[in-house]
CSV table of C-alpha atoms in Angstrom, one decimal:
chain,number,residue,atom,x,y,z
A,18,UNK,CA,32.7,-44.6,-34.9
A,19,UNK,CA,34.1,-41.3,-34.6
A,20,UNK,CA,35.1,-39.9,-31.1
A,21,UNK,CA,31.5,-38.6,-30.0
A,22,UNK,CA,30.6,-35.4,-28.6
A,23,UNK,CA,27.5,-35.6,-26.3
A,24,UNK,CA,27.6,-31.5,-26.3
A,25,UNK,CA,27.1,-31.5,-29.9
A,26,UNK,CA,24.9,-34.3,-30.1
A,27,UNK,CA,22.0,-32.4,-28.3
A,28,UNK,CA,21.9,-30.0,-30.9
A,29,UNK,CA,21.8,-32.2,-33.3
A,30,UNK,CA,18.8,-34.3,-31.8
A,31,UNK,CA,15.6,-31.9,-32.7
A,32,UNK,CA,14.1,-34.3,-35.5
A,33,UNK,CA,14.7,-37.3,-33.1
A,34,UNK,CA,12.7,-35.6,-30.1
A,35,UNK,CA,9.2,-36.1,-31.7
A,36,UNK,CA,9.5,-39.7,-31.6
A,37,UNK,CA,12.1,-40.3,-28.7
A,38,UNK,CA,11.3,-37.9,-26.2
A,39,UNK,CA,12.8,-35.3,-24.9
A,40,UNK,CA,14.6,-37.2,-21.9
A,41,UNK,CA,15.3,-40.1,-24.5
A,42,UNK,CA,11.8,-41.7,-23.1
A,43,UNK,CA,9.8,-42.9,-26.0
A,44,UNK,CA,6.4,-41.1,-25.7
A,45,UNK,CA,4.6,-44.6,-27.8
A,46,UNK,CA,5.7,-47.8,-26.7
A,47,UNK,CA,6.7,-48.9,-31.0
A,48,UNK,CA,9.7,-46.5,-30.4
A,49,UNK,CA,12.3,-47.7,-28.5
A,50,UNK,CA,13.9,-45.3,-25.6
A,51,UNK,CA,17.0,-44.1,-26.6
A,52,UNK,CA,18.4,-42.3,-23.1
A,53,UNK,CA,21.7,-44.8,-21.3
A,54,UNK,CA,21.4,-46.9,-24.6
A,55,UNK,CA,24.6,-48.1,-25.6
A,56,UNK,CA,26.9,-45.5,-27.7
A,57,UNK,CA,28.4,-48.4,-30.2
A,58,UNK,CA,24.9,-50.0,-30.3
A,59,UNK,CA,23.0,-46.6,-31.4
A,60,UNK,CA,26.4,-45.8,-33.8
A,61,UNK,CA,25.9,-49.4,-35.4
A,62,UNK,CA,21.7,-49.0,-35.6
A,63,UNK,CA,21.6,-46.0,-36.8
A,64,UNK,CA,24.3,-46.8,-39.9
A,65,UNK,CA,22.3,-49.8,-40.6
A,66,UNK,CA,19.2,-47.2,-41.4
A,67,UNK,CA,21.2,-45.3,-43.7
A,68,UNK,CA,22.6,-48.9,-45.4
A,69,UNK,CA,19.1,-50.4,-46.2
A,70,UNK,CA,20.2,-53.2,-43.5
A,71,UNK,CA,17.1,-52.2,-41.7
A,72,UNK,CA,14.1,-52.9,-43.6
A,73,UNK,CA,10.0,-51.4,-43.9
A,74,UNK,CA,7.9,-48.4,-43.2
A,75,UNK,CA,9.7,-47.3,-39.6
A,76,UNK,CA,13.6,-47.7,-41.1
A,77,UNK,CA,12.7,-46.4,-44.3
A,78,UNK,CA,11.5,-43.2,-42.0
A,79,UNK,CA,14.4,-43.5,-40.0
A,80,UNK,CA,16.4,-43.4,-42.8
A,81,UNK,CA,14.9,-40.1,-43.7
A,82,UNK,CA,15.2,-38.3,-40.7
A,83,UNK,CA,18.7,-39.9,-40.6
A,84,UNK,CA,19.9,-38.7,-44.7
A,85,UNK,CA,21.7,-35.6,-44.1
A,86,UNK,CA,23.8,-36.7,-41.3
A,87,UNK,CA,27.7,-37.6,-41.6
A,88,UNK,CA,29.1,-40.2,-39.5
A,89,UNK,CA,30.2,-37.5,-36.8
A,90,UNK,CA,26.6,-36.1,-36.1
A,91,UNK,CA,25.6,-39.9,-35.5
A,92,UNK,CA,28.6,-40.3,-33.3
A,93,UNK,CA,27.6,-37.4,-31.5
A,94,UNK,CA,24.5,-38.2,-31.4
A,95,UNK,CA,24.8,-41.4,-30.0
A,96,UNK,CA,27.2,-39.9,-27.5
A,97,UNK,CA,24.2,-37.5,-26.5
A,98,UNK,CA,21.8,-40.2,-25.8
A,99,UNK,CA,24.6,-43.0,-24.0
A,100,UNK,CA,25.1,-40.0,-21.4
A,101,UNK,CA,21.3,-39.3,-20.5
A,102,UNK,CA,20.2,-40.9,-17.1
B,12,UNK,CA,1.4,-58.9,-29.7
B,13,UNK,CA,0.2,-61.8,-27.9
B,14,UNK,CA,-0.2,-60.2,-24.2
B,15,UNK,CA,3.2,-61.0,-22.8
B,16,UNK,CA,3.7,-62.2,-19.3
B,17,UNK,CA,7.0,-61.6,-17.6
B,18,UNK,CA,7.4,-64.3,-15.4
B,19,UNK,CA,7.3,-66.4,-18.4
B,20,UNK,CA,9.8,-64.7,-20.2
B,21,UNK,CA,12.3,-64.8,-17.4
B,22,UNK,CA,12.8,-68.6,-17.8
B,23,UNK,CA,12.8,-68.4,-21.9
B,24,UNK,CA,16.1,-65.8,-22.1
B,25,UNK,CA,19.2,-68.0,-21.0
B,26,UNK,CA,20.5,-67.2,-24.2
B,27,UNK,CA,19.6,-63.3,-23.9
B,28,UNK,CA,21.9,-62.8,-21.1
B,29,UNK,CA,25.2,-63.9,-22.7
B,30,UNK,CA,24.9,-60.6,-25.0
B,31,UNK,CA,22.8,-58.6,-22.8
B,32,UNK,CA,23.1,-59.4,-19.4
B,33,UNK,CA,21.8,-61.2,-16.6
B,34,UNK,CA,20.2,-57.8,-15.7
B,35,UNK,CA,19.5,-56.2,-18.8
B,36,UNK,CA,22.6,-54.1,-19.3
B,37,UNK,CA,24.5,-55.3,-22.2
B,38,UNK,CA,28.5,-56.4,-21.0
B,39,UNK,CA,29.3,-54.8,-24.3
B,40,UNK,CA,28.9,-51.6,-26.1
B,41,UNK,CA,27.7,-52.9,-29.6
B,42,UNK,CA,25.0,-54.8,-27.6
B,43,UNK,CA,21.8,-53.1,-26.9
B,44,UNK,CA,20.8,-52.6,-22.8
B,45,UNK,CA,17.0,-54.4,-23.4
B,46,UNK,CA,16.5,-53.4,-19.2
B,47,UNK,CA,13.2,-50.9,-19.6
B,48,UNK,CA,13.4,-50.1,-23.1
B,49,UNK,CA,9.3,-50.6,-24.5
B,50,UNK,CA,8.0,-53.6,-24.9
B,51,UNK,CA,6.0,-53.2,-28.1
B,52,UNK,CA,9.4,-51.8,-29.7
B,53,UNK,CA,11.0,-55.2,-28.0
B,54,UNK,CA,8.3,-57.2,-29.8
B,55,UNK,CA,8.6,-55.7,-33.2
B,56,UNK,CA,12.3,-55.7,-33.3
B,57,UNK,CA,12.6,-59.5,-32.4
B,58,UNK,CA,10.4,-60.3,-35.6
B,59,UNK,CA,12.1,-57.7,-37.6
B,60,UNK,CA,15.2,-60.1,-37.7
B,61,UNK,CA,13.2,-63.5,-37.7
B,62,UNK,CA,11.1,-61.8,-40.6
B,63,UNK,CA,14.9,-60.5,-42.7
B,64,UNK,CA,14.2,-56.9,-41.5
B,65,UNK,CA,17.6,-56.5,-40.3
B,66,UNK,CA,20.1,-57.5,-41.9
B,67,UNK,CA,24.0,-58.1,-41.4
B,68,UNK,CA,26.1,-60.5,-39.3
B,69,UNK,CA,24.3,-59.4,-36.1
B,70,UNK,CA,21.2,-59.8,-37.1
B,71,UNK,CA,21.7,-62.8,-38.7
B,72,UNK,CA,23.2,-64.4,-35.5
B,73,UNK,CA,19.7,-63.0,-34.0
B,74,UNK,CA,17.7,-64.3,-36.3
B,75,UNK,CA,19.3,-67.5,-35.1
B,76,UNK,CA,18.7,-67.3,-31.3
B,77,UNK,CA,15.3,-66.5,-32.1
B,78,UNK,CA,14.6,-69.2,-34.5
B,79,UNK,CA,12.9,-71.5,-32.3
B,80,UNK,CA,10.7,-69.1,-30.4
B,81,UNK,CA,6.7,-68.6,-31.2
B,82,UNK,CA,5.0,-65.3,-31.3
B,83,UNK,CA,3.7,-65.7,-27.3
B,84,UNK,CA,7.6,-66.3,-26.6
B,85,UNK,CA,8.3,-63.0,-28.0
B,86,UNK,CA,5.7,-61.2,-26.7
B,87,UNK,CA,6.8,-62.7,-22.8
B,88,UNK,CA,10.8,-61.6,-23.5
B,89,UNK,CA,9.1,-58.2,-24.2
B,90,UNK,CA,7.4,-58.3,-21.1
B,91,UNK,CA,9.9,-59.6,-19.1
B,92,UNK,CA,12.9,-56.9,-19.9
B,93,UNK,CA,10.2,-53.8,-20.3
B,94,UNK,CA,9.6,-54.3,-17.1
B,95,UNK,CA,13.1,-54.9,-15.5
B,96,UNK,CA,14.8,-51.8,-14.0
């Protein structure tokens, strides 16, 4: 995993917020909270969506959301959410 | 999702604790925290592992862990972790 920069991550999360909340707490129970989640797990999970290791309608949606993000972007986003209280 | 019973869930989690922590906070950054996670998401994620909708070595491990649990068990476990602070 690249070294993540939480401050850069913050500006890369506009499309995350609709489902995962401005504060990383999901407004709907079928979406996961991200606030305070483990950084490596968040990175691995996002990578799994992009690599077709998670399947189904929600996974397809996540793959679409992540398709233009680089590994560095994913690491920055993981850093941002992992540090959120 | 069946109605979950957190108190029954607690006694069904001995094998969860090794990787996800006694308090639902994972001791290793590659494992997700479960404490306070959304109940429906936890249920859906566990079901995804059992239905081969999540792939890879960790998913295979999770499928093995979950293989003897019923939908009711999964709902109880989801209730337990979602209520954990």
